[in-house]
mmCIF file of C-alpha atoms in Angstrom:
data_model
loop_
_atom_site.group_PDB
_atom_site.id
_atom_site.type_symbol
_atom_site.label_atom_id
_atom_site.label_comp_id
_atom_site.label_asym_id
_atom_site.label_seq_id
_atom_site.Cartn_x
_atom_site.Cartn_y
_atom_site.Cartn_z
ATOM 1 C CA MET A 1 6.016 99.575 35.543
ATOM 2 C CA LYS A 2 4.607 96.526 37.282
ATOM 3 C CA LEU A 3 2.874 94.074 34.877
ATOM 4 C CA SER A 4 -0.356 92.382 35.716
ATOM 5 C CA LYS A 5 -0.584 88.596 35.836
ATOM 6 C CA LYS A 6 -2.430 88.588 32.507
ATOM 7 C CA GLN A 7 0.237 90.788 30.898
ATOM 8 C CA ARG A 8 3.061 88.556 32.247
ATOM 9 C CA LEU A 9 1.318 85.483 30.758
ATOM 10 C CA GLY A 10 0.961 87.138 27.339
ATOM 11 C CA THR A 11 4.634 88.124 27.326
ATOM 12 C CA ALA A 12 5.674 84.538 28.164
ATOM 13 C CA VAL A 13 3.531 83.087 25.379
ATOM 14 C CA ALA A 14 4.946 85.557 22.859
ATOM 15 C CA ALA A 15 8.484 84.690 23.896
ATOM 16 C CA ALA A 16 7.779 80.974 23.590
ATOM 17 C CA LEU A 17 6.352 81.413 20.100
ATOM 18 C CA ALA A 18 9.367 83.461 19.052
ATOM 19 C CA LEU A 19 11.770 80.763 20.333
ATOM 20 C CA SER A 20 9.745 78.108 18.518
ATOM 21 C CA ALA A 21 9.956 80.030 15.242
ATOM 22 C CA VAL A 22 13.730 80.395 15.620
ATOM 23 C CA ALA A 23 14.091 76.673 16.327
ATOM 24 C CA THR A 24 11.925 75.738 13.340
ATOM 25 C CA THR A 25 13.959 77.995 11.047
ATOM 26 C CA ALA A 26 17.185 76.465 12.306
ATOM 27 C CA ILE A 27 15.911 72.932 11.659
ATOM 28 C CA ALA A 28 14.704 73.888 8.178
ATOM 29 C CA GLN A 29 18.141 75.308 7.361
ATOM 30 C CA THR A 30 19.969 72.158 8.437
ATOM 31 C CA THR A 31 17.532 69.465 7.201
ATOM 32 C CA SER A 32 16.932 69.069 3.432
ATOM 33 C CA PRO A 33 13.905 67.175 2.098
ATOM 34 C CA ALA A 34 14.483 63.573 1.081
ATOM 35 C CA ALA A 35 15.577 63.218 -2.539
ATOM 36 C CA PRO A 36 13.009 61.488 -4.768
ATOM 37 C CA ALA A 37 13.822 57.909 -5.670
ATOM 38 C CA SER A 38 15.669 57.487 -8.957
ATOM 39 C CA GLU A 39 13.892 55.779 -11.833
ATOM 40 C CA GLN A 40 16.045 52.693 -11.401
ATOM 41 C CA ASP A 41 15.224 52.566 -7.682
ATOM 42 C CA GLN A 42 11.531 52.797 -8.542
ATOM 43 C CA LEU A 43 11.943 49.950 -11.029
ATOM 44 C CA GLN A 44 13.627 47.794 -8.414
ATOM 45 C CA ALA A 45 10.687 48.351 -6.064
ATOM 46 C CA LEU A 46 8.287 47.368 -8.851
ATOM 47 C CA TYR A 47 10.456 44.319 -9.569
ATOM 48 C CA LYS A 48 10.090 43.103 -5.982
ATOM 49 C CA ALA A 49 6.311 43.513 -6.185
ATOM 50 C CA ALA A 50 6.196 41.635 -9.503
ATOM 51 C CA GLU A 51 8.306 38.805 -8.048
ATOM 52 C CA ALA A 52 5.948 38.546 -5.091
ATOM 53 C CA GLU A 53 3.042 38.300 -7.540
ATOM 54 C CA GLY A 54 4.688 35.386 -9.379
ATOM 55 C CA GLY A 55 7.125 37.086 -11.762
ATOM 56 C CA LYS A 56 5.002 36.864 -14.927
ATOM 57 C CA VAL A 57 3.564 39.252 -17.515
ATOM 58 C CA THR A 58 1.816 38.908 -20.887
ATOM 59 C CA VAL A 59 1.859 41.840 -23.305
ATOM 60 C CA TYR A 60 0.091 42.008 -26.674
ATOM 61 C CA ILE A 61 2.050 44.266 -29.020
ATOM 62 C CA GLY A 62 1.251 45.365 -32.563
ATOM 63 C CA GLY A 63 3.649 44.229 -35.263
ATOM 64 C CA ASP A 64 3.961 42.604 -38.668
ATOM 65 C CA ALA A 65 6.299 39.683 -38.083
ATOM 66 C CA PRO A 66 6.744 36.938 -35.473
ATOM 67 C CA GLY A 67 9.506 37.877 -33.061
ATOM 68 C CA GLN A 68 9.610 41.479 -34.273
ATOM 69 C CA TRP A 69 9.891 42.742 -30.694
ATOM 70 C CA ASP A 70 11.986 39.927 -29.205
ATOM 71 C CA SER A 71 14.800 42.398 -28.558
ATOM 72 C CA LEU A 72 12.543 44.227 -26.087
ATOM 73 C CA ALA A 73 11.665 41.024 -24.270
ATOM 74 C CA ASP A 74 15.350 40.059 -24.133
ATOM 75 C CA ALA A 75 16.373 43.449 -22.731
ATOM 76 C CA PHE A 76 13.588 43.280 -20.137
ATOM 77 C CA THR A 77 14.539 39.822 -18.837
ATOM 78 C CA LYS A 78 18.222 40.751 -18.876
ATOM 79 C CA GLN A 79 17.498 43.522 -16.380
ATOM 80 C CA PHE A 80 14.914 41.490 -14.452
ATOM 81 C CA PRO A 81 16.104 37.863 -14.745
ATOM 82 C CA ASP A 82 13.433 36.410 -12.470
ATOM 83 C CA MET A 83 10.628 37.672 -14.715
ATOM 84 C CA LYS A 84 8.923 35.563 -17.372
ATOM 85 C CA ILE A 85 7.406 37.583 -20.205
ATOM 86 C CA HIS A 86 5.167 36.635 -23.100
ATOM 87 C CA LEU A 87 5.491 39.480 -25.611
ATOM 88 C CA VAL A 88 3.028 38.416 -28.299
ATOM 89 C CA THR A 89 3.316 40.127 -31.693
ATOM 90 C CA ASP A 90 0.503 40.379 -34.237
ATOM 91 C CA LEU A 91 -1.386 43.009 -36.199
ATOM 92 C CA SER A 92 -3.106 45.419 -33.820
ATOM 93 C CA LYS A 93 -6.471 44.817 -35.481
ATOM 94 C CA TYR A 94 -6.266 41.156 -34.472
ATOM 95 C CA HIS A 95 -4.961 41.780 -30.978
ATOM 96 C CA ASP A 96 -7.776 44.164 -30.111
ATOM 97 C CA ALA A 97 -10.343 41.584 -31.235
ATOM 98 C CA ARG A 98 -8.672 39.000 -28.988
ATOM 99 C CA ILE A 99 -8.743 41.381 -26.047
ATOM 100 C CA ASP A 100 -12.398 42.288 -26.605
ATOM 101 C CA ASN A 101 -13.301 38.604 -26.716
ATOM 102 C CA GLN A 102 -11.299 37.866 -23.570
ATOM 103 C CA LEU A 103 -13.042 40.701 -21.759
ATOM 104 C CA ALA A 104 -16.441 39.522 -22.992
ATOM 105 C CA THR A 105 -15.846 35.936 -21.884
ATOM 106 C CA GLY A 106 -14.192 36.812 -18.585
ATOM 107 C CA LYS A 107 -10.963 35.036 -19.570
ATOM 108 C CA LEU A 108 -8.453 37.863 -19.828
ATOM 109 C CA THR A 109 -4.983 36.645 -20.805
ATOM 110 C CA ALA A 110 -3.325 39.938 -21.783
ATOM 111 C CA ASP A 111 -2.027 41.998 -18.866
ATOM 112 C CA ALA A 112 -1.157 44.966 -21.082
ATOM 113 C CA ALA A 113 -1.443 46.015 -24.721
ATOM 114 C CA ILE A 114 0.701 48.231 -26.966
ATOM 115 C CA LEU A 115 -1.231 48.872 -30.171
ATOM 116 C CA GLN A 116 -1.731 51.409 -32.957
ATOM 117 C CA THR A 117 -5.533 51.114 -32.742
ATOM 118 C CA SER A 118 -5.784 54.263 -30.670
ATOM 119 C CA GLN A 119 -9.587 54.269 -30.679
ATOM 120 C CA ASP A 120 -9.598 51.079 -28.619
ATOM 121 C CA PHE A 121 -7.864 52.744 -25.686
ATOM 122 C CA ASP A 122 -10.437 55.522 -25.523
ATOM 123 C CA ARG A 123 -13.221 52.929 -25.699
ATOM 124 C CA TRP A 124 -11.630 50.672 -23.082
ATOM 125 C CA LYS A 125 -11.133 53.666 -20.822
ATOM 126 C CA ALA A 126 -14.780 54.695 -21.175
ATOM 127 C CA HIS A 127 -15.896 51.125 -20.365
ATOM 128 C CA GLY A 128 -13.720 50.933 -17.249
ATOM 129 C CA ASP A 129 -11.479 48.220 -18.716
ATOM 130 C CA LEU A 130 -8.168 50.014 -18.127
ATOM 131 C CA LEU A 131 -6.141 50.404 -14.954
ATOM 132 C CA LYS A 132 -5.294 53.973 -14.061
ATOM 133 C CA TYR A 133 -1.501 53.850 -13.882
ATOM 134 C CA LYS A 134 1.167 56.448 -14.544
ATOM 135 C CA PRO A 135 4.418 54.629 -15.296
ATOM 136 C CA VAL A 136 7.870 55.753 -14.227
ATOM 137 C CA GLY A 137 8.761 58.970 -16.067
ATOM 138 C CA TRP A 138 5.120 59.808 -16.853
ATOM 139 C CA ASP A 139 5.669 63.494 -16.084
ATOM 140 C CA LYS A 140 8.432 63.558 -18.732
ATOM 141 C CA VAL A 141 6.142 62.213 -21.490
ATOM 142 C CA PHE A 142 4.847 64.677 -24.078
ATOM 143 C CA THR A 143 1.242 65.685 -23.450
ATOM 144 C CA ASN A 144 0.114 64.499 -26.901
ATOM 145 C CA ALA A 145 1.472 61.010 -26.119
ATOM 146 C CA LYS A 146 -0.525 60.241 -22.982
ATOM 147 C CA ASP A 147 -3.988 60.217 -21.490
ATOM 148 C CA LYS A 148 -4.388 63.188 -19.167
ATOM 149 C CA ASP A 149 -5.973 60.928 -16.544
ATOM 150 C CA GLY A 150 -3.235 58.294 -16.745
ATOM 151 C CA TYR A 151 -5.154 55.396 -18.284
ATOM 152 C CA TYR A 152 -2.750 54.938 -21.213
ATOM 153 C CA THR A 153 0.711 56.202 -22.108
ATOM 154 C CA GLY A 154 2.593 56.271 -25.398
ATOM 155 C CA VAL A 155 5.774 54.218 -25.639
ATOM 156 C CA PHE A 156 7.214 55.534 -28.925
ATOM 157 C CA TYR A 157 6.295 57.695 -31.902
ATOM 158 C CA GLY A 158 5.631 55.806 -35.107
ATOM 159 C CA ALA A 159 6.218 57.594 -38.410
ATOM 160 C CA PHE A 160 5.111 56.433 -41.864
ATOM 161 C CA SER A 161 6.161 58.311 -44.990
ATOM 162 C CA TYR A 162 7.775 57.604 -48.356
ATOM 163 C CA LEU A 163 10.676 55.143 -48.640
ATOM 164 C CA VAL A 164 12.799 55.880 -51.691
ATOM 165 C CA ASN A 165 15.961 54.577 -53.333
ATOM 166 C CA THR A 166 18.648 57.170 -52.606
ATOM 167 C CA GLU A 167 19.758 57.349 -56.241
ATOM 168 C CA GLN A 168 16.244 58.365 -57.310
ATOM 169 C CA LEU A 169 15.967 61.326 -54.961
ATOM 170 C CA PRO A 170 16.433 64.951 -56.037
ATOM 171 C CA SER A 171 19.637 66.659 -54.935
ATOM 172 C CA LYS A 172 17.728 68.073 -51.988
ATOM 173 C CA GLN A 173 15.791 65.235 -50.376
ATOM 174 C CA SER A 174 13.310 67.736 -48.978
ATOM 175 C CA ASP A 175 12.217 68.571 -52.564
ATOM 176 C CA PHE A 176 10.785 65.091 -53.131
ATOM 177 C CA LYS A 177 7.109 64.988 -54.119
ATOM 178 C CA GLY A 178 4.649 62.131 -54.114
ATOM 179 C CA THR A 179 3.958 62.753 -57.799
ATOM 180 C CA ASP A 180 7.579 61.770 -58.547
ATOM 181 C CA LEU A 181 6.490 58.145 -58.148
ATOM 182 C CA LEU A 182 4.262 58.474 -61.208
ATOM 183 C CA GLU A 183 7.289 58.922 -63.471
ATOM 184 C CA PRO A 184 8.306 56.116 -65.901
ATOM 185 C CA ALA A 185 11.351 55.130 -63.791
ATOM 186 C CA TYR A 186 9.025 53.737 -61.125
ATOM 187 C CA LYS A 187 6.991 51.542 -63.470
ATOM 188 C CA ASN A 188 7.048 47.978 -62.017
ATOM 189 C CA LYS A 189 9.404 49.247 -59.291
ATOM 190 C CA LEU A 190 7.016 50.145 -56.477
ATOM 191 C CA ILE A 191 6.353 47.845 -53.507
ATOM 192 C CA LEU A 192 3.306 48.856 -51.494
ATOM 193 C CA THR A 193 1.737 47.598 -48.295
ATOM 194 C CA TYR A 194 -1.998 47.171 -48.854
ATOM 195 C CA PRO A 195 -3.407 50.438 -47.473
ATOM 196 C CA ASN A 196 -6.761 48.732 -46.815
ATOM 197 C CA ASP A 197 -5.023 46.258 -44.470
ATOM 198 C CA ASP A 198 -3.330 48.645 -42.028
ATOM 199 C CA ASP A 199 -4.995 51.786 -40.647
ATOM 200 C CA ALA A 200 -1.705 53.636 -40.128
ATOM 201 C CA VAL A 201 -0.849 53.055 -43.794
ATOM 202 C CA LEU A 202 -4.429 53.928 -44.753
ATOM 203 C CA PHE A 203 -4.155 57.315 -43.053
ATOM 204 C CA GLY A 204 -1.030 58.042 -45.098
ATOM 205 C CA TYR A 205 -3.079 57.466 -48.239
ATOM 206 C CA LYS A 206 -5.840 59.667 -46.834
ATOM 207 C CA GLN A 207 -3.330 62.507 -46.619
ATOM 208 C CA ILE A 208 -2.223 61.811 -50.205
ATOM 209 C CA VAL A 209 -5.787 61.780 -51.544
ATOM 210 C CA ASP A 210 -6.529 64.995 -49.652
ATOM 211 C CA LYS A 211 -3.568 66.609 -51.428
ATOM 212 C CA TYR A 212 -3.639 65.103 -54.920
ATOM 213 C CA GLY A 213 -7.121 63.648 -55.329
ATOM 214 C CA TRP A 214 -8.336 60.169 -56.224
ATOM 215 C CA ASN A 215 -6.809 60.390 -59.691
ATOM 216 C CA TYR A 216 -3.400 60.014 -58.059
ATOM 217 C CA LEU A 217 -4.350 56.495 -56.934
ATOM 218 C CA ALA A 218 -5.599 55.640 -60.428
ATOM 219 C CA LYS A 219 -2.255 56.652 -61.915
ATOM 220 C CA LEU A 220 -0.373 54.889 -59.116
ATOM 221 C CA VAL A 221 -2.093 51.586 -59.911
ATOM 222 C CA GLN A 222 -1.051 52.020 -63.554
ATOM 223 C CA GLN A 223 2.562 51.814 -62.342
ATOM 224 C CA ASN A 224 1.884 48.126 -61.614
ATOM 225 C CA PRO A 225 3.072 48.113 -58.004
ATOM 226 C CA LYS A 226 3.816 44.949 -56.028
ATOM 227 C CA LEU A 227 1.229 44.694 -53.232
ATOM 228 C CA ILE A 228 2.070 42.889 -49.983
ATOM 229 C CA ARG A 229 0.815 42.535 -46.424
ATOM 230 C CA GLY A 230 2.920 44.045 -43.652
ATOM 231 C CA VAL A 231 5.247 47.016 -43.444
ATOM 232 C CA PRO A 232 8.653 45.287 -42.968
ATOM 233 C CA GLY A 233 8.402 43.622 -46.383
ATOM 234 C CA ALA A 234 7.953 46.974 -48.088
ATOM 235 C CA ALA A 235 11.005 48.387 -46.336
ATOM 236 C CA ALA A 236 13.007 45.270 -47.170
ATOM 237 C CA GLY A 237 12.069 45.554 -50.843
ATOM 238 C CA VAL A 238 13.483 49.082 -51.032
ATOM 239 C CA ALA A 239 16.506 48.166 -48.899
ATOM 240 C CA SER A 240 17.502 45.378 -51.276
ATOM 241 C CA GLY A 241 17.300 47.593 -54.332
ATOM 242 C CA ASP A 242 14.737 45.324 -55.990
ATOM 243 C CA TYR A 243 12.195 48.142 -55.718
ATOM 244 C CA LEU A 244 12.670 51.885 -55.883
ATOM 245 C CA ALA A 245 10.039 53.168 -53.463
ATOM 246 C CA SER A 246 7.141 52.537 -51.119
ATOM 247 C CA ILE A 247 4.414 54.762 -49.707
ATOM 248 C CA ALA A 248 3.117 55.545 -46.195
ATOM 249 C CA VAL A 249 5.311 53.014 -44.405
ATOM 250 C CA GLY A 250 8.486 52.998 -42.304
ATOM 251 C CA GLY A 251 11.486 50.870 -41.508
ATOM 252 C CA ASP A 252 15.167 50.376 -42.165
ATOM 253 C CA THR A 253 15.847 50.695 -45.905
ATOM 254 C CA ARG A 254 19.638 50.540 -45.806
ATOM 255 C CA PRO A 255 21.725 50.143 -47.878
ATOM 256 C CA SER A 256 19.723 51.190 -50.939
ATOM 257 C CA GLY A 257 17.028 53.501 -49.625
ATOM 258 C CA THR A 258 16.016 56.064 -47.047
ATOM 259 C CA GLN A 259 12.855 57.288 -45.349
ATOM 260 C CA VAL A 260 11.916 60.671 -46.764
ATOM 261 C CA PHE A 261 10.455 63.490 -44.699
ATOM 262 C CA SER A 262 9.796 66.019 -47.431
ATOM 263 C CA ASP A 263 9.074 69.708 -46.962
ATOM 264 C CA THR A 264 5.924 69.462 -49.079
ATOM 265 C CA GLU A 265 4.460 66.027 -48.317
ATOM 266 C CA ARG A 266 2.537 65.323 -45.130
ATOM 267 C CA PHE A 267 3.441 62.206 -43.183
ATOM 268 C CA ASN A 268 1.728 60.227 -40.456
ATOM 269 C CA SER A 269 3.245 60.333 -36.968
ATOM 270 C CA TRP A 270 1.537 59.032 -33.845
ATOM 271 C CA ALA A 271 2.208 57.895 -30.303
ATOM 272 C CA GLN A 272 1.845 54.115 -30.058
ATOM 273 C CA ARG A 273 -0.312 53.696 -26.949
ATOM 274 C CA GLY A 274 0.210 51.246 -24.123
ATOM 275 C CA ALA A 275 -2.066 50.403 -21.204
ATOM 276 C CA ILE A 276 -2.695 47.881 -18.428
ATOM 277 C CA PHE A 277 -6.058 46.176 -18.039
ATOM 278 C CA ASP A 278 -7.981 46.634 -14.826
ATOM 279 C CA LYS A 279 -8.560 42.883 -14.519
ATOM 280 C CA ALA A 280 -5.045 41.924 -15.608
ATOM 281 C CA PRO A 281 -3.924 38.620 -14.048
ATOM 282 C CA HIS A 282 -0.470 40.095 -13.385
ATOM 283 C CA LYS A 283 -0.897 43.779 -12.584
ATOM 284 C CA ALA A 284 2.456 44.120 -10.790
ATOM 285 C CA GLY A 285 4.283 42.518 -13.701
ATOM 286 C CA ALA A 286 2.496 44.821 -16.140
ATOM 287 C CA LYS A 287 3.392 47.894 -14.078
ATOM 288 C CA LEU A 288 7.027 46.829 -14.090
ATOM 289 C CA PHE A 289 7.084 46.298 -17.853
ATOM 290 C CA MET A 290 5.312 49.562 -18.723
ATOM 291 C CA SER A 291 7.482 51.554 -16.323
ATOM 292 C CA TRP A 292 10.640 49.899 -17.647
ATOM 293 C CA LEU A 293 9.603 50.701 -21.221
ATOM 294 C CA ASN A 294 8.931 54.356 -20.391
ATOM 295 C CA SER A 295 12.046 54.797 -18.271
ATOM 296 C CA GLU A 296 14.734 57.164 -19.511
ATOM 297 C CA ALA A 297 17.318 54.401 -19.927
ATOM 298 C CA THR A 298 15.058 52.175 -22.034
ATOM 299 C CA GLN A 299 13.780 55.065 -24.130
ATOM 300 C CA GLU A 300 17.376 56.083 -24.865
ATOM 301 C CA ASN A 301 18.792 52.631 -25.557
ATOM 302 C CA ALA A 302 15.886 50.721 -27.078
ATOM 303 C CA ILE A 303 13.595 53.351 -28.620
ATOM 304 C CA ALA A 304 15.542 56.477 -29.597
ATOM 305 C CA THR A 305 18.017 54.390 -31.584
ATOM 306 C CA TRP A 306 15.430 54.050 -34.372
ATOM 307 C CA THR A 307 12.513 56.434 -33.730
ATOM 308 C CA TRP A 308 11.401 59.366 -31.613
ATOM 309 C CA SER A 309 11.031 58.824 -27.884
ATOM 310 C CA VAL A 310 7.826 59.949 -26.175
ATOM 311 C CA ARG A 311 9.938 61.569 -23.452
ATOM 312 C CA LYS A 312 10.913 65.223 -23.526
ATOM 313 C CA ASP A 313 14.347 64.487 -22.017
ATOM 314 C CA VAL A 314 15.442 61.934 -24.645
ATOM 315 C CA ALA A 315 17.012 63.188 -27.892
ATOM 316 C CA PRO A 316 15.845 61.895 -31.297
ATOM 317 C CA PRO A 317 17.952 59.439 -33.291
ATOM 318 C CA THR A 318 20.931 60.718 -35.238
ATOM 319 C CA GLY A 319 19.789 62.410 -38.417
ATOM 320 C CA LEU A 320 16.313 63.319 -37.183
ATOM 321 C CA LYS A 321 15.112 66.624 -35.805
ATOM 322 C CA PRO A 322 12.740 66.812 -32.836
ATOM 323 C CA LEU A 323 9.344 65.651 -34.058
ATOM 324 C CA ALA A 324 7.701 68.954 -33.099
ATOM 325 C CA SER A 325 9.967 70.790 -35.549
ATOM 326 C CA TYR A 326 8.413 69.037 -38.568
ATOM 327 C CA LYS A 327 5.586 71.277 -39.708
ATOM 328 C CA ASN A 328 3.997 68.749 -42.093
ATOM 329 C CA THR A 329 2.909 66.215 -39.475
ATOM 330 C CA ASP A 330 0.582 66.257 -36.489
ATOM 331 C CA PRO A 331 0.955 63.453 -33.910
ATOM 332 C CA LYS A 332 -2.672 63.936 -32.870
ATOM 333 C CA ALA A 333 -4.158 63.621 -36.368
ATOM 334 C CA PHE A 334 -4.006 59.824 -36.620
ATOM 335 C CA ALA A 335 -5.915 59.304 -33.368
ATOM 336 C CA LYS A 336 -8.564 61.753 -34.590
ATOM 337 C CA PHE A 337 -8.833 59.822 -37.857
ATOM 338 C CA MET A 338 -9.092 56.498 -36.023
ATOM 339 C CA SER A 339 -11.839 57.732 -33.703
ATOM 340 C CA ASP A 340 -14.355 58.136 -36.551
ATOM 341 C CA ARG A 341 -14.772 54.487 -37.506
ATOM 342 C CA ALA A 342 -17.554 55.115 -40.020
ATOM 343 C CA SER A 343 -15.341 57.524 -41.998
ATOM 344 C CA VAL A 344 -12.390 55.133 -41.793
ATOM 345 C CA GLU A 345 -14.437 52.279 -43.235
ATOM 346 C CA ARG A 346 -15.886 54.442 -46.028
ATOM 347 C CA PHE A 347 -12.404 55.532 -47.054
ATOM 348 C CA ARG A 348 -11.059 51.976 -46.812
ATOM 349 C CA SER A 349 -13.827 50.684 -49.083
ATOM 350 C CA GLN A 350 -13.018 53.298 -51.707
ATOM 351 C CA VAL A 351 -9.289 52.549 -51.540
ATOM 352 C CA GLU A 352 -10.078 48.871 -52.065
ATOM 353 C CA LEU A 353 -11.644 49.765 -55.416
ATOM 354 C CA TYR A 354 -8.156 50.741 -56.596
ATOM 355 C CA PHE A 355 -5.967 48.095 -54.953
ATOM 356 C CA GLY A 356 -8.352 45.162 -54.626
ATOM 357 C CA GLN A 357 -9.052 42.933 -51.666
ATOM 358 C CA VAL A 358 -6.167 42.066 -49.372
ATOM 359 C CA LYS A 359 -4.474 38.807 -50.310
ATOM 360 C CA GLY A 360 -1.992 36.737 -48.333
ATOM 361 C CA VAL A 361 -1.532 35.289 -44.860
ATOM 362 C CA ASP A 362 -1.369 37.360 -41.691
ATOM 363 C CA PRO A 363 2.288 38.493 -41.622
ATOM 364 C CA GLY A 364 2.256 38.556 -37.832
ATOM 365 C CA ASP A 365 0.932 34.992 -37.585
ATOM 366 C CA PRO A 366 1.765 33.250 -40.877
ATOM 367 C CA ASP A 367 1.212 29.771 -39.445
ATOM 368 C CA ASN A 368 -2.116 30.732 -37.831
ATOM 369 C CA THR A 369 -1.063 29.400 -34.439
ATOM 370 C CA LEU A 370 -1.795 32.302 -32.061
ATOM 371 C CA GLY A 371 -5.512 31.656 -31.598
ATOM 372 C CA ARG A 372 -7.791 33.611 -29.251
ATOM 373 C CA THR A 373 -5.656 33.595 -26.096
ATOM 374 C CA PRO A 374 -1.959 33.487 -26.997
ATOM 375 C CA GLY A 375 0.740 33.846 -24.376
ATOM 376 C CA GLY A 376 -1.143 32.825 -21.253
ATOM 377 C CA PHE A 377 0.638 31.303 -18.243
#
């Protein structure tokens, strides 16, 4: 049968499309998509950008002792030797005041902040003060440890509970109860961080009061505890054997003590938040630092050696189960507590009736030398 010109044209077009489909399939079968850049490759790209910016970064980080986080700064500059970092340690409640004042006066020194005052990050986000930035490995971070929009990301899980001398514990550590500390053996042998000085400690006491009532605190004070500022000192007191226990704190208590995660006592766990400021003087340097800190290698080697990583693909330290397997803690509860500042202050004021006003120098800045704008270049 003789085809018309129109029919011959349609047949030719169909044949051409068929050949094109075959060719496309063949190319797809022989060409694989480019592999995504490794985390270390991404860090190297960020390093080049930070060098081009000037190779500097200032980070305000919450802590209780000068130089507490120097190991992080050392590890960072070891990997990126052309970077200069000011990692400034002080209590979070002082750092956030510094940052607020710097923002108010238009003289921002901090490029990034890593603090336990979780309410500040929500407030800074709402005010447009934070840079939207998802660091390397962000997709591997647990949902409860990051802002869904990418304005802040957790860098580790903190955990405050009881610290107890190992010889004082029941045969099964999980059977320990907070009321054990009211026994005569603990008289004059408790070392406590002022709960009205540190909100993470305060929330631990909130959980205790919710369980045992205010009378527990009255009996606890009758044990004549040593009261100090800062968490490391409480851990050190138990570690040395000079004291038998502490409450709602954390830290290394070897050789004499251990941190107790009991089956019956609730404990405070939270994701310590980190963020970059939108008007940071060294944005590229801040991106490098935050991405380095959240990278798999750093989380494994610098974080998961002593606490839980915020990453799903990094195992917990030896001796600890995955945080999600502990049924008597909720990593979201502390942030909820911190968000209601009126309730926090009411509870703090009542706690102060039992323990008195905080006494002593700032453990993070004992010489009072940091001032309003520490660490600037």
